[in-house]
CSV table of C-alpha atoms in Angstrom, one decimal:
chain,number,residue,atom,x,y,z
A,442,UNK,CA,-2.7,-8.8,84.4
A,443,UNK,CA,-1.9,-9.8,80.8
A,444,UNK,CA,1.3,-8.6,79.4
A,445,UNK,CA,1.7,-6.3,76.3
A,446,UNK,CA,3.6,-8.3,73.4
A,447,UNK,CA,3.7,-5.9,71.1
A,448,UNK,CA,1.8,-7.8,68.4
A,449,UNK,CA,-0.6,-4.4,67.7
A,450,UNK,CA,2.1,-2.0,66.9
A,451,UNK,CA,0.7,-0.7,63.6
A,452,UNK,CA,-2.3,-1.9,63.6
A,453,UNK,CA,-6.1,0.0,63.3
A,454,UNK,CA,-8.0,-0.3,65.9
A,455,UNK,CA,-11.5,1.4,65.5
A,456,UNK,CA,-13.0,1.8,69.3
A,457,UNK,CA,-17.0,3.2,69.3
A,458,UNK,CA,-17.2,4.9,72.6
A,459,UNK,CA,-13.7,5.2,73.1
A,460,UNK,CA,-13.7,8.4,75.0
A,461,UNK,CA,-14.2,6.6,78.6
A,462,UNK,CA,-14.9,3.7,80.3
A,463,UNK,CA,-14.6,0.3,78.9
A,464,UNK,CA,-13.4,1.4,75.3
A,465,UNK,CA,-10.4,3.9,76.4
A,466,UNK,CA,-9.4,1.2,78.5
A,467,UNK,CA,-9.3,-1.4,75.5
A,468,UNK,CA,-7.4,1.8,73.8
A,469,UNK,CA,-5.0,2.6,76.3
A,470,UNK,CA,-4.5,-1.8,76.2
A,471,UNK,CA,-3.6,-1.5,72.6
A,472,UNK,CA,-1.9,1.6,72.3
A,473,UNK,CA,0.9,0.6,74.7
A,474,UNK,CA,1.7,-1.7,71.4
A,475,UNK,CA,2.1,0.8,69.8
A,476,UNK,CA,-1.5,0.8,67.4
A,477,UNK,CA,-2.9,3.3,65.7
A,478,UNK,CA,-6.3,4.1,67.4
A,479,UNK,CA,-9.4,5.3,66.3
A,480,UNK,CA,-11.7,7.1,69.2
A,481,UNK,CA,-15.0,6.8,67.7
A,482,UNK,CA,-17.4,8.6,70.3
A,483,UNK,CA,-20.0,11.6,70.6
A,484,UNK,CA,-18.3,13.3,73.6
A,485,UNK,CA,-16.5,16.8,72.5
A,486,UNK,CA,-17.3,18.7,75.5
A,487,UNK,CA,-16.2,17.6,78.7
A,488,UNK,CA,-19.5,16.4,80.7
A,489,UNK,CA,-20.8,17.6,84.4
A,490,UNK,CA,-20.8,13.9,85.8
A,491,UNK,CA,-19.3,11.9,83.0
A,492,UNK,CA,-15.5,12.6,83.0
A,493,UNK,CA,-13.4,12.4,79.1
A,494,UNK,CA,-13.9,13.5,75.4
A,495,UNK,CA,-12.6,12.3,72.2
A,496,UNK,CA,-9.6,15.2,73.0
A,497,UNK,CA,-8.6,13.8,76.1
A,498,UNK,CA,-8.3,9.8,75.1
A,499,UNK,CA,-6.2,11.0,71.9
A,500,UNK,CA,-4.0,13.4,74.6
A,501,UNK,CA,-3.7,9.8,76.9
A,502,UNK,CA,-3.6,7.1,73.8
A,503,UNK,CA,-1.0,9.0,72.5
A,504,UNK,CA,0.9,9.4,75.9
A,505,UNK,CA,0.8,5.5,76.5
A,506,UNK,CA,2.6,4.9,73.2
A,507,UNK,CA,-0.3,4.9,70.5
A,508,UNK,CA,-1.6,7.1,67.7
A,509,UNK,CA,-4.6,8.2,67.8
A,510,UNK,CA,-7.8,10.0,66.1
A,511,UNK,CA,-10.6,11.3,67.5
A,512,UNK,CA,-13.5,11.2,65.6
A,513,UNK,CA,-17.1,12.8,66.4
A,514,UNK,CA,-19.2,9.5,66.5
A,515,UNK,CA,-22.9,8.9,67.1
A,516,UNK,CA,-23.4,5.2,66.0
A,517,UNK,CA,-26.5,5.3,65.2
A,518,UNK,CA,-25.6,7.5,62.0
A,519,UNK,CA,-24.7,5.8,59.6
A,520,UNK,CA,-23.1,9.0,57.8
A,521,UNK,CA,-20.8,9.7,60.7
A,522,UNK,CA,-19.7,5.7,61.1
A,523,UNK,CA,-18.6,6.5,57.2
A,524,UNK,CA,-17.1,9.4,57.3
A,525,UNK,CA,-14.9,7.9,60.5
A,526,UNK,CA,-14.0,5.1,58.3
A,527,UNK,CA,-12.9,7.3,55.5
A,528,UNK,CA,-10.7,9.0,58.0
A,529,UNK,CA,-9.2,6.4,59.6
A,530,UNK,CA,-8.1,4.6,55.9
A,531,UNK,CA,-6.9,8.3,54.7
A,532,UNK,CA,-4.5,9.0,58.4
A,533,UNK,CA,-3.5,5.1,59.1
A,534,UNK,CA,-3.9,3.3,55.9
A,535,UNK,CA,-6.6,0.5,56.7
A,536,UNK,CA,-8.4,-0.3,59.9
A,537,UNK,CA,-7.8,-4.0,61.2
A,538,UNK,CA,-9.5,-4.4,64.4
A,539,UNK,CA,-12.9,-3.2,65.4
A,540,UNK,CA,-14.6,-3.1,68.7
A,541,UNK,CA,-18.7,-2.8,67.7
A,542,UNK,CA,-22.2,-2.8,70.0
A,543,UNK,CA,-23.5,-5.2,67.9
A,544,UNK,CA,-22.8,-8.9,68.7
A,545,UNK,CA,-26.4,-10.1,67.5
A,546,UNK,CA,-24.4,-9.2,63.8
A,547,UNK,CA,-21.4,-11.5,65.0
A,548,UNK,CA,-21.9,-14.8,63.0
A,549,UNK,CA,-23.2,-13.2,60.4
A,550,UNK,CA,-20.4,-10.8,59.7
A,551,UNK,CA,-17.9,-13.6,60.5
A,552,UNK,CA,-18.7,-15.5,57.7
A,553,UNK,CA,-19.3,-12.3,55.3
A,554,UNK,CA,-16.0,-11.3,56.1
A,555,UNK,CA,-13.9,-14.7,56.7
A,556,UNK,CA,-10.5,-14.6,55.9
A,557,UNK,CA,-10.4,-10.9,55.8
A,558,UNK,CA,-11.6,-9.4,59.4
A,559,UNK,CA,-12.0,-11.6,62.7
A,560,UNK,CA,-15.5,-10.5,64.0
A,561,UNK,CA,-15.8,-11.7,68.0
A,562,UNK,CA,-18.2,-10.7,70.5
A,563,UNK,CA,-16.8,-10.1,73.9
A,564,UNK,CA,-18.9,-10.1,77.0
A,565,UNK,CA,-18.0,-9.1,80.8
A,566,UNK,CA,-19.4,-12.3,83.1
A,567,UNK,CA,-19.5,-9.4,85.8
A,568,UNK,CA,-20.7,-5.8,86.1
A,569,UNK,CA,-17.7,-3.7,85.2
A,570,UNK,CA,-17.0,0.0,87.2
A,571,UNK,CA,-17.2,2.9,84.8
A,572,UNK,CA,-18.7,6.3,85.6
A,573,UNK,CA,-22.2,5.1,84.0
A,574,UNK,CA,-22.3,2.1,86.2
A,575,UNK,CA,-22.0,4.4,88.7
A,576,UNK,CA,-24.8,6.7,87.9
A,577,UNK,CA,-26.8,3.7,87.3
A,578,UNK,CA,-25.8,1.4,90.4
A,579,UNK,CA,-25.3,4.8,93.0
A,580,UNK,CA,-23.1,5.2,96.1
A,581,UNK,CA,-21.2,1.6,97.2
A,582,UNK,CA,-21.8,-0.3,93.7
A,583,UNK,CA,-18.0,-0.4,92.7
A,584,UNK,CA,-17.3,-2.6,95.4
A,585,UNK,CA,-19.6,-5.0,93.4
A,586,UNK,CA,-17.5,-4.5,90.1
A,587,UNK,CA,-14.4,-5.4,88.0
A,588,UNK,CA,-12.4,-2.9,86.5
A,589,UNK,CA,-12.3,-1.7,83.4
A,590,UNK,CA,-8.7,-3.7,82.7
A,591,UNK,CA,-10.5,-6.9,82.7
A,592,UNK,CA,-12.1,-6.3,79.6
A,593,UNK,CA,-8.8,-4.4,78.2
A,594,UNK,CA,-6.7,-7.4,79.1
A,595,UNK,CA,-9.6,-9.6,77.8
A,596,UNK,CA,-9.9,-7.4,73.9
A,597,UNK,CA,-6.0,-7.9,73.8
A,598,UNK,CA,-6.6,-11.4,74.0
A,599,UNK,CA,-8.8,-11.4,71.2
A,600,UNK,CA,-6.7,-9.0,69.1
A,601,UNK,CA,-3.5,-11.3,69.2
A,602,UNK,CA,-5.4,-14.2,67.9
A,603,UNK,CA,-5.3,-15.1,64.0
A,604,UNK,CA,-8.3,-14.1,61.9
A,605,UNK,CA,-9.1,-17.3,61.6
A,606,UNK,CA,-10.5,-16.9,65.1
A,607,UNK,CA,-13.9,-15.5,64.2
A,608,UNK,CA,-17.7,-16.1,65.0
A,609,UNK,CA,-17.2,-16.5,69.1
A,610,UNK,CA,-19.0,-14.8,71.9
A,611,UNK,CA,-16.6,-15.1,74.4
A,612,UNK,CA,-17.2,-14.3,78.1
A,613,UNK,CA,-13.8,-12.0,79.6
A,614,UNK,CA,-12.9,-14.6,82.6
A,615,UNK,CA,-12.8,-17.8,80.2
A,616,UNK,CA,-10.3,-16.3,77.6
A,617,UNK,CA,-8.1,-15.2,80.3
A,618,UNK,CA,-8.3,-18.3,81.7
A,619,UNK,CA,-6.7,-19.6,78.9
A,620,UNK,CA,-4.5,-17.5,79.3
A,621,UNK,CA,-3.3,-18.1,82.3
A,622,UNK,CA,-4.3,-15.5,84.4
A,623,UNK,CA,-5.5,-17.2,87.8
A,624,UNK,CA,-5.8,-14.8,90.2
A,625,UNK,CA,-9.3,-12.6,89.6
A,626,UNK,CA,-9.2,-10.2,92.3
A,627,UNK,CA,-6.2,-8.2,90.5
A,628,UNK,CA,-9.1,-6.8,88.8
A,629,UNK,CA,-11.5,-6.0,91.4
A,630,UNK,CA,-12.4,-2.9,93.0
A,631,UNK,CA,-12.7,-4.3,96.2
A,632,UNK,CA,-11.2,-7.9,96.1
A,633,UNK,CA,-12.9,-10.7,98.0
A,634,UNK,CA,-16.6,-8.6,98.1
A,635,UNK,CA,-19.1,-10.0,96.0
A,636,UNK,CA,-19.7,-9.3,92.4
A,637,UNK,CA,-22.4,-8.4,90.4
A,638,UNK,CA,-23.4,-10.7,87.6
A,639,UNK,CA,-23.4,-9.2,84.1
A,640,UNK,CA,-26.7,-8.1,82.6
A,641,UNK,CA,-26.2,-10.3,79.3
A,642,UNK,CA,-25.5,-13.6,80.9
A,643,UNK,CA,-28.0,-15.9,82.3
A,644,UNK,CA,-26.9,-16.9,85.6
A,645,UNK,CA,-29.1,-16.7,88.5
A,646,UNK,CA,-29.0,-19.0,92.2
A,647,UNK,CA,-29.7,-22.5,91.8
A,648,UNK,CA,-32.8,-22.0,93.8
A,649,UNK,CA,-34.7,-19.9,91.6
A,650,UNK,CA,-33.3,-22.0,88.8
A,651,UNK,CA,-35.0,-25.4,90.0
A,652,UNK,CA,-38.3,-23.6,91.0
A,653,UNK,CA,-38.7,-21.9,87.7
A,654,UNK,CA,-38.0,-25.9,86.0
A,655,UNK,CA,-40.6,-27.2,87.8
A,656,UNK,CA,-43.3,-24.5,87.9
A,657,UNK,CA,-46.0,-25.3,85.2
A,658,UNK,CA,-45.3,-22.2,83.2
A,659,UNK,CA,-45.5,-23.8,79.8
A,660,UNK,CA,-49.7,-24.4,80.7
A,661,UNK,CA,-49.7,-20.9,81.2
A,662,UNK,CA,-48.4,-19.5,77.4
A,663,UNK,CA,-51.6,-19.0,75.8
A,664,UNK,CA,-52.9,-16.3,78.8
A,665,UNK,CA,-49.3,-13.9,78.3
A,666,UNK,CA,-50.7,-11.6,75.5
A,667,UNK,CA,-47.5,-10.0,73.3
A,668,UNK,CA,-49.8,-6.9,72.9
A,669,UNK,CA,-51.5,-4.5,76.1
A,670,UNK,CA,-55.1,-5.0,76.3
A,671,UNK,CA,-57.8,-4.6,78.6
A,672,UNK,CA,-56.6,-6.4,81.9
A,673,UNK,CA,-53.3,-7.5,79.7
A,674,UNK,CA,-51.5,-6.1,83.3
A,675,UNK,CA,-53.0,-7.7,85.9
A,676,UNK,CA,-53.1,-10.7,83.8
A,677,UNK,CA,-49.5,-10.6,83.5
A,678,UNK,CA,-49.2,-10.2,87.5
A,679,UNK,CA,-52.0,-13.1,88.3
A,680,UNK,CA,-49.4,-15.8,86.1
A,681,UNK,CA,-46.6,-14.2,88.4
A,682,UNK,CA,-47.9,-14.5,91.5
A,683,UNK,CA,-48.9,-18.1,90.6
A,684,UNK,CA,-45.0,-18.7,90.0
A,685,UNK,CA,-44.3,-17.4,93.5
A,686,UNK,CA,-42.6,-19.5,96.4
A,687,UNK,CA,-40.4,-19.3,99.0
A,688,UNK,CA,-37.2,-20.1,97.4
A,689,UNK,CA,-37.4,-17.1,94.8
A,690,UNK,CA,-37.9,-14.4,97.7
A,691,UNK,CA,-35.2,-15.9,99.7
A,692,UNK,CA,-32.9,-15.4,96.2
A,693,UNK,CA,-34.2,-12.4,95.7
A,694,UNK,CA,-35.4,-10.4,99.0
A,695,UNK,CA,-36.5,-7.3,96.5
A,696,UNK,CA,-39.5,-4.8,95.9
A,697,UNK,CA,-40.4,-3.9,92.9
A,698,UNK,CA,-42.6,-1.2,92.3
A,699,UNK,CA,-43.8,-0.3,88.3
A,700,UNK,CA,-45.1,2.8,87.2
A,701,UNK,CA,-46.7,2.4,83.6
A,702,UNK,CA,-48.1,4.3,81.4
A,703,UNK,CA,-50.9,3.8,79.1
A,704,UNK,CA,-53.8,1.8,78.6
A,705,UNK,CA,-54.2,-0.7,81.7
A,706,UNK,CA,-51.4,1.4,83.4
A,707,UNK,CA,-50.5,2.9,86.7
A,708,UNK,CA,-48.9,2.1,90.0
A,709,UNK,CA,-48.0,-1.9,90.4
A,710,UNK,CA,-45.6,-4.0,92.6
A,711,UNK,CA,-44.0,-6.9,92.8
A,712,UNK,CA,-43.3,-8.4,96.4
A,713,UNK,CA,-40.1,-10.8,96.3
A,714,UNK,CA,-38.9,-9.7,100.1
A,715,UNK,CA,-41.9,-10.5,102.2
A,716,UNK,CA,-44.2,-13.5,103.4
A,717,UNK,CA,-43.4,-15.5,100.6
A,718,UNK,CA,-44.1,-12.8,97.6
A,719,UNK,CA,-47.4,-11.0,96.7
A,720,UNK,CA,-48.3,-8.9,93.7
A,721,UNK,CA,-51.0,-6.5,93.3
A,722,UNK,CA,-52.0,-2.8,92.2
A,723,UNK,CA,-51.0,0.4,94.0
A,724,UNK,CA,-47.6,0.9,96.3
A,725,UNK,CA,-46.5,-2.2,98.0
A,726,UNK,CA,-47.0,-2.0,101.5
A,727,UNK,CA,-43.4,-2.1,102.0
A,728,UNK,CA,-40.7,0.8,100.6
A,729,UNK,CA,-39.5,-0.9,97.1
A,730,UNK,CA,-36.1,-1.0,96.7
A,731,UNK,CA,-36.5,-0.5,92.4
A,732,UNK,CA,-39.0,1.9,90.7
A,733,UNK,CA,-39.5,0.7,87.2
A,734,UNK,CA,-41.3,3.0,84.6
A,735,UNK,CA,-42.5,1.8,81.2
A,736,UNK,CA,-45.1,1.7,78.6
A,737,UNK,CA,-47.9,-1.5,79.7
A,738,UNK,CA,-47.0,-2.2,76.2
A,739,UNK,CA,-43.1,-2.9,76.9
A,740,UNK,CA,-44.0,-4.1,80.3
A,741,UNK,CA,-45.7,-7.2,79.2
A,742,UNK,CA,-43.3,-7.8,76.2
A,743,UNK,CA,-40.5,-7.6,78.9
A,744,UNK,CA,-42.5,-10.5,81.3
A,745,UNK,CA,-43.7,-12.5,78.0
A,746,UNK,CA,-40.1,-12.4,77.0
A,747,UNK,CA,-40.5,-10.5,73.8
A,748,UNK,CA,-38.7,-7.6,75.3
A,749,UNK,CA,-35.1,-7.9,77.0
A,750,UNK,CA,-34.8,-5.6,80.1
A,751,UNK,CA,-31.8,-4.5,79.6
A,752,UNK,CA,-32.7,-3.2,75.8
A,753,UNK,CA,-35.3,-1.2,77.2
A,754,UNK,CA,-33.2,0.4,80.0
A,755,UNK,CA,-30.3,1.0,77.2
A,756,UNK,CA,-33.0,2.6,74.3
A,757,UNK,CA,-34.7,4.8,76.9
A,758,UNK,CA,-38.4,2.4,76.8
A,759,UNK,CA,-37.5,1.8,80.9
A,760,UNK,CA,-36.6,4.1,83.6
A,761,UNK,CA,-35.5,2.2,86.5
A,762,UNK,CA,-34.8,4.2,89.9
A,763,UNK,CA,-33.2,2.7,93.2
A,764,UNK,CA,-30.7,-0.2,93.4
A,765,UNK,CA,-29.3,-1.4,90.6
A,766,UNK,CA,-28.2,-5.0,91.5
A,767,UNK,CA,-31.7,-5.6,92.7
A,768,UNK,CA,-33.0,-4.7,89.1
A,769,UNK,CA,-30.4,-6.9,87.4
A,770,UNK,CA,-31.6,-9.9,90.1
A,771,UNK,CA,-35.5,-9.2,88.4
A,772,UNK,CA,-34.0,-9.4,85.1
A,773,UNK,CA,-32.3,-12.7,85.7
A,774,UNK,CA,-35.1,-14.3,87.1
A,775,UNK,CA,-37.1,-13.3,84.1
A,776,UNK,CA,-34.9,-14.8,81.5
A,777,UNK,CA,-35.4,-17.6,83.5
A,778,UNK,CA,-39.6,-17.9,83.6
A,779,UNK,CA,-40.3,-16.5,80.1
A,780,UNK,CA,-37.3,-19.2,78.6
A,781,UNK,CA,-39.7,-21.8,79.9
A,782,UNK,CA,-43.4,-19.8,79.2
């Protein structure tokens, strides 16, 4: 684990979503510093399945060594963001750290704000074990996670650089490499099982990755439509099953099943478990192990590549029922045909 310097004691750290999970960890990291922490976060009432409010973090941020501030939080207002803010300069001066959901703003803010605010993006290289992972991922998948004090250990990091370290997306492994942290499984929930890969980061079996190389997508382009139209579905499943073979089922042994709604919609699937892979309308023959349900209008963005999965899943567009990994595994192979259509 990577050791507390001190280097944060009064310093502002503004956390969104700092009431559980991954941000009261990164909290907790910093407050044993000493920092003054701001738990920007939409949880005042204790929740049936999802454990922690703003309340609670303060009570532990504090208890670790910290001072803290809860603040009511929903980021996308832009009012309440503001009003945080103005709270956090009027109790603790300035804030000089901020953790924010928005890497795609990274370089951009880096270089508005260079010399003044370091602006990182920090990403997990696996899937990390909070209570929404496990409502997500079900029964068994935090023996397939990190904890939560990879990222913490990893945020620290970042914080005790100078602000001349801005503009990076760095991946939570690799800057703790570099710090010479060697052993990994101090921060899994089950050492030596397998982990899941991270939904960001394109990594996928070397199988699938030389298939997809070879297969002539690229002829294909013109026939993946961005927008639903008549037979705009079963177009989209006549260029996947072209791309079938062997090697992807063996990588992915999965069945998908896609209930969409809409023009062109209904029941789909999408066979990568069986006799070399089929596709086709209806239920598969076979019990799918991931029920996906979407507009036909996101569905085809999300094969064409106009639409990341994991955007949709996050903003509510896609519903996604059964085993998790297995939908992260689809995801990964899609990055990987619609990079190349």
């Amino acid at each position: 684990m990577l050791p507390n310097t001190g280097q944060l004691a009064g310093c502002t750290v503004f956390i969104t979503g700092a009431s559980r999970g991954i941000g009261k960890a990164i909290a907790l990291k910093a407050a044993k510093d000493g920092a003054n922490v701001v738990i920007a976060a939409k949880t005042t009432h204790a929740h049936p399945k999802l454990p922690g409010t703003i309340y609670t973090a303060a009570e532990e941020i504090e208890a670790a060594g910290g001072k803290a501030l809860p603040c009511v939080v929903d980021v996308r207002d832009e009012q309440q963001i503001s009003n945080a803010v103005e709270k956090a300069v009027k109790k603790f001066g300035a804030y000089t750290i901020a953790k924010y959901g928005m890497s795609m703003c990274v370089l951009g803010m880096a270089e508005e704000f260079k010399g003044e605010i370091a602006v990182n993006a920090l990403w997990p290289k696996t899937a990390i074990h909070t209570a929404a992972m496990d409502m997500l991922g079900g029964s068994g998948v935090e023996s397939q996670c990190r904890k939560v004090d990879i990222i913490a250990d990893a945020a620290y990091s970042i914080f005790k650089k100078p602000k001349s370290f801005t503009g990076n997306f760095v991946i939570d492994e690799n800057i703790l490499k570099e710090e010479g942290i060697k052993n990994f499984d101090i921060y899994a929930v089950k050492p030596g099982h397998p982990l899941i890969p991270d939904f960001f980061l394109d990594e996928h079996p070397d199988t699938v990755i030389k298939k997809v190389e070879s297969h002539e997508f690229k002829e294909e382009k013109p026939q993946l439509q961005p927008k639903p139209r008549s037979g705009a579905v079963e177009e989209t499943f006549r260029i996947v099953k072209d791309s079938l073979s062997e090697d992807i089922v063996k990588a992915t042994q999965a069945v998908y099943q896609f209930e969409l709604s809409g023009e062109d919609g209904g029941t789909w699937f999408l066979d990568l478990k069986n006799k070399g892979g089929n596709v086709g309308s209806g239920e598969p023959s076979y019990q799918a192990d991931v029920v996906m349900s979407m507009s036909t209008d996101d569905f085809v963005k999300m094969f064409s590549g106009k639409l990341k999965p994991t955007m949709a899943f996050m903003s509510g567009r896609l519903t996604i029922k059964g085993n998790m990994a297995l939908a992260i595994k689809l995801e990964k192979l899609m990055s990987q045909m619609n990079a190349r259509l």
